[in-house]
Amino acid sequence: DAGVTQSPTHLIKTRGQQVTLRCSPKSGHDTVSWYQQALGQGPQFIFQYYEEEERQRGNFPDRFSGHQFPNYSSELNVNALLLGDSALYLCASSLLRAGASTDTQYFGPGTRLTVL
Amino acid sequence: SQQGEEDPQALSIQEGENATMNCSYKTSINNLQWYRQNSGRGLVHLILIRSNEREKHSGRLRVTLDTSKKSSSLLITASRAADTASYFCATRNSGYSTLTFGKGTMLLVSP
């Protein structure tokens, strides 16, 4: 039973560039949430995708966008990168389908993004 | 924004001792969860306690929840060097399925 996977593991970009991070949820899960974790801080919620739509969004600018595919995998895109976007980006999957929803979120190992 | 505040920020103990971490939060919750994170990697779910529960056990873990004080505690008994990690509390607010995390407690267990 595959857990949550994320790619790439590490990424170095320069200011102004764009980046795409990828996540595959745990088998059987239908919902993907993305979190940003700055050094020394707790994860902060970016957005959540369910049924290929953005279901909820945290306090992040429009430079952060995402997508969910029919196989439930998801992408996080960040445009016009800033130095402050350097962080660990975590993907978490869960089950939201009515009658089967779970409260526990399973996290992937994260993608460490460095913006120079 | 952070919902919870963990206390202490860092804790250093010897193997075999108990470790207690506290978490306070601000709004009404559906449940509260504790996660562990090793070396800045992915989070591992430890235990979940619902708003109508007061105490829960899982192996060497004991979690309490006081909704009147909006606080929770995580007790790790008979700690091991392998328990060295950062521990986060996360709340699920009523009506939402996403989690709001605190800043975490760094636990160091020395052999």
Coordinates of C-alpha atoms in Angstrom, one line a residue:
Chain A
D1 CA 0.0 0.0 0.0
A2 CA 1.8 3.1 -1.3
G3 CA 1.8 6.1 1.0
V4 CA 1.9 9.7 -0.1
T5 CA 4.7 10.5 -2.5
Q6 CA 6.0 13.9 -3.6
S7 CA 8.5 15.0 -6.2
P8 CA 11.0 16.4 -6.5
T9 CA 12.7 16.0 -3.1
H10 CA 14.7 19.2 -3.4
L11 CA 14.5 22.1 -5.8
I12 CA 16.6 25.3 -6.2
K13 CA 15.1 28.2 -8.2
T14 CA 15.9 31.9 -8.6
R15 CA 13.6 34.8 -7.9
G16 CA 10.9 35.4 -10.5
Q17 CA 10.9 31.8 -11.8
Q18 CA 8.0 29.4 -11.6
V19 CA 7.9 26.0 -10.0
T20 CA 5.6 23.0 -10.1
L21 CA 5.5 20.4 -7.3
R22 CA 3.8 17.1 -7.5
C23 CA 2.0 14.8 -5.1
S24 CA 0.4 11.4 -5.4
P25 CA -2.1 10.6 -2.5
K26 CA -2.2 7.4 -0.5
S27 CA -4.1 4.6 -2.2
G28 CA -7.8 5.0 -1.8
H29 CA -7.7 8.7 -0.8
D30 CA -9.5 11.3 -2.8
T31 CA -8.4 14.6 -1.2
V32 CA -5.1 16.4 -1.3
S33 CA -4.1 19.3 0.9
W34 CA -0.9 21.4 0.5
Y35 CA 1.0 23.0 3.3
Q36 CA 4.0 25.4 3.5
Q37 CA 6.4 25.0 6.3
A38 CA 9.0 27.7 6.9
L39 CA 12.1 26.9 8.9
G40 CA 11.3 26.6 12.6
Q41 CA 7.5 27.0 12.0
G42 CA 4.6 24.7 11.9
P43 CA 2.9 23.9 8.5
Q44 CA 0.5 26.5 7.1
F45 CA -2.4 25.5 5.0
I46 CA -2.3 26.6 1.4
F47 CA -5.3 24.9 -0.2
Q48 CA -7.2 21.7 -0.5
Y49 CA -8.4 19.8 -3.7
Y50 CA -11.3 17.5 -3.9
E51 CA -13.1 16.2 -7.0
E52 CA -10.6 18.2 -9.1
E53 CA -11.7 21.5 -7.6
E54 CA -10.1 23.8 -5.0
R55 CA -12.3 23.2 -2.0
Q56 CA -10.7 25.5 0.6
R57 CA -7.9 28.0 0.5
G58 CA -5.6 29.5 3.2
N59 CA -4.2 32.9 3.3
F60 CA -1.8 32.7 0.3
P61 CA -1.6 35.0 -2.7
D62 CA -2.8 34.0 -6.2
R63 CA 0.7 33.2 -7.2
F64 CA 0.0 29.9 -5.5
S65 CA -2.3 27.7 -7.6
G66 CA -3.0 24.1 -7.9
H67 CA -4.6 21.3 -9.8
Q68 CA -6.0 17.9 -9.1
F69 CA -6.2 15.2 -11.8
P70 CA -8.8 12.5 -12.3
N71 CA -6.4 9.9 -10.6
Y72 CA -6.5 12.2 -7.5
S73 CA -2.8 13.3 -7.9
S74 CA -2.2 17.0 -7.5
E75 CA 0.2 19.7 -8.5
L76 CA 1.2 22.9 -6.7
N77 CA 2.4 25.8 -8.9
V78 CA 4.1 28.9 -7.6
N79 CA 4.7 31.8 -10.0
A80 CA 7.0 34.8 -9.6
L81 CA 9.0 33.2 -6.9
L82 CA 10.1 35.3 -3.9
L83 CA 12.9 34.6 -1.5
G84 CA 10.3 34.1 1.2
D85 CA 8.8 31.2 -0.7
S86 CA 11.8 29.1 0.4
A87 CA 10.2 26.4 2.6
L88 CA 9.3 22.7 2.9
Y89 CA 6.1 22.0 0.9
L90 CA 4.1 19.2 2.3
C91 CA 1.3 17.4 0.6
A92 CA -1.3 15.5 2.7
S93 CA -4.0 13.1 1.6
S94 CA -7.3 12.1 3.2
L95 CA -10.7 10.7 2.4
L96 CA -13.6 13.1 2.1
R97 CA -16.2 11.0 0.2
A98 CA -19.5 11.1 2.1
G99 CA -20.0 8.2 4.4
A100 CA -16.3 7.3 4.3
S101 CA -14.5 10.4 5.4
T102 CA -11.5 10.3 7.7
D103 CA -10.1 12.9 10.0
T104 CA -6.5 11.8 9.7
Q105 CA -4.3 13.3 7.1
Y106 CA -1.3 11.3 5.8
F107 CA 1.7 13.4 4.9
G108 CA 4.3 12.9 2.2
P109 CA 8.0 13.5 2.8
G110 CA 7.8 17.0 1.4
T111 CA 9.7 19.0 -1.3
R112 CA 12.3 21.4 0.0
L113 CA 12.3 24.6 -2.2
T114 CA 15.1 27.0 -2.0
V115 CA 14.7 30.3 -3.8
L116 CA 18.0 32.2 -4.5
Chain B
S1 CA -1.9 32.0 10.8
Q2 CA -1.1 29.6 13.6
Q3 CA -3.9 28.3 15.7
G4 CA -2.1 26.5 18.4
E5 CA 0.9 27.3 20.6
E6 CA 3.0 24.5 21.9
D7 CA 4.8 24.8 25.2
P8 CA 7.7 24.3 25.8
Q9 CA 9.4 25.3 22.5
A10 CA 12.2 22.8 23.3
L11 CA 12.6 20.0 25.8
S12 CA 15.7 18.0 26.6
I13 CA 15.4 14.8 28.7
Q14 CA 17.2 11.5 29.4
E15 CA 16.1 8.2 28.1
G16 CA 13.5 6.6 30.4
E17 CA 12.1 9.9 31.6
N18 CA 8.6 11.1 30.7
A19 CA 8.1 14.1 28.3
T20 CA 5.1 16.4 28.5
M21 CA 4.1 18.9 25.8
N22 CA 1.3 21.3 26.0
C23 CA -0.8 22.9 23.3
S24 CA -3.3 25.8 23.5
Y25 CA -5.6 26.9 20.7
K26 CA -8.0 29.7 20.1
T27 CA -11.2 28.6 18.4
S28 CA -13.8 25.8 18.7
I29 CA -12.6 22.6 17.3
N30 CA -13.9 19.3 16.0
N31 CA -10.8 17.4 17.0
L32 CA -7.2 17.9 17.9
Q33 CA -4.3 15.8 16.5
W34 CA -0.7 15.3 17.4
Y35 CA 2.0 14.8 14.7
R36 CA 5.7 14.0 14.9
Q37 CA 8.3 15.3 12.4
N38 CA 11.9 14.0 12.1
S39 CA 14.6 16.2 10.7
G40 CA 12.3 18.6 8.8
R41 CA 10.7 15.8 6.8
G42 CA 7.1 14.6 6.5
L43 CA 4.8 14.5 9.5
V44 CA 3.6 11.3 11.0
H45 CA 0.2 11.1 12.6
L46 CA 0.4 10.0 16.3
I47 CA -3.0 10.3 17.9
L48 CA -6.4 12.1 17.4
I49 CA -8.7 13.2 20.2
R50 CA -12.2 14.4 19.5
S51 CA -13.8 17.4 21.1
N52 CA -16.1 15.2 23.2
E53 CA -13.2 13.1 24.6
R54 CA -11.1 14.0 27.6
E55 CA -8.3 11.5 27.4
K56 CA -6.9 9.0 25.0
H57 CA -4.1 6.5 25.1
S58 CA -2.0 4.8 22.3
G59 CA 1.0 2.8 23.4
R60 CA 3.4 5.1 25.3
L61 CA 1.3 8.1 24.4
R62 CA -1.4 9.8 26.5
V63 CA -3.3 12.8 25.3
T64 CA -5.7 14.9 27.3
L65 CA -8.0 17.6 26.0
D66 CA -9.7 20.4 28.0
T67 CA -12.1 22.2 25.8
S68 CA -13.0 24.7 28.5
K69 CA -9.4 25.9 28.7
K70 CA -8.8 25.3 24.9
S71 CA -5.7 23.2 25.7
S72 CA -4.3 19.7 25.2
S73 CA -1.3 17.8 26.5
L74 CA 0.8 15.0 25.1
L75 CA 2.6 12.7 27.4
I76 CA 5.3 10.3 26.2
T77 CA 6.2 7.8 28.8
A78 CA 9.5 6.0 29.2
S79 CA 11.1 8.1 26.4
R80 CA 13.7 6.6 24.0
A81 CA 16.4 8.3 21.9
A82 CA 14.2 7.4 18.8
D83 CA 11.5 9.8 20.2
T84 CA 13.8 12.7 19.4
A85 CA 11.8 14.9 16.9
S86 CA 9.6 17.9 16.7
Y87 CA 6.0 17.4 17.9
F88 CA 3.1 19.5 16.6
C89 CA -0.5 19.8 17.6
A90 CA -3.0 20.5 14.9
T91 CA -6.7 21.4 15.2
R92 CA -9.5 20.6 12.9
N93 CA -12.1 23.4 13.2
S94 CA -15.8 22.7 13.1
G95 CA -17.0 22.8 9.5
Y96 CA -13.6 22.5 7.9
S97 CA -11.6 19.4 7.1
T98 CA -8.2 21.2 7.0
L99 CA -5.7 21.3 9.9
T100 CA -4.2 24.4 11.7
F101 CA -0.8 23.7 13.2
G102 CA 1.1 25.2 16.1
K103 CA 4.8 26.0 16.0
G104 CA 5.8 22.7 17.6
T105 CA 8.0 21.5 20.5
M106 CA 11.5 20.1 19.7
L107 CA 12.1 17.1 21.9
L108 CA 15.7 15.8 22.5
V109 CA 16.0 12.5 24.3
S110 CA 19.6 11.7 25.3
P111 CA 20.8 8.1 25.8

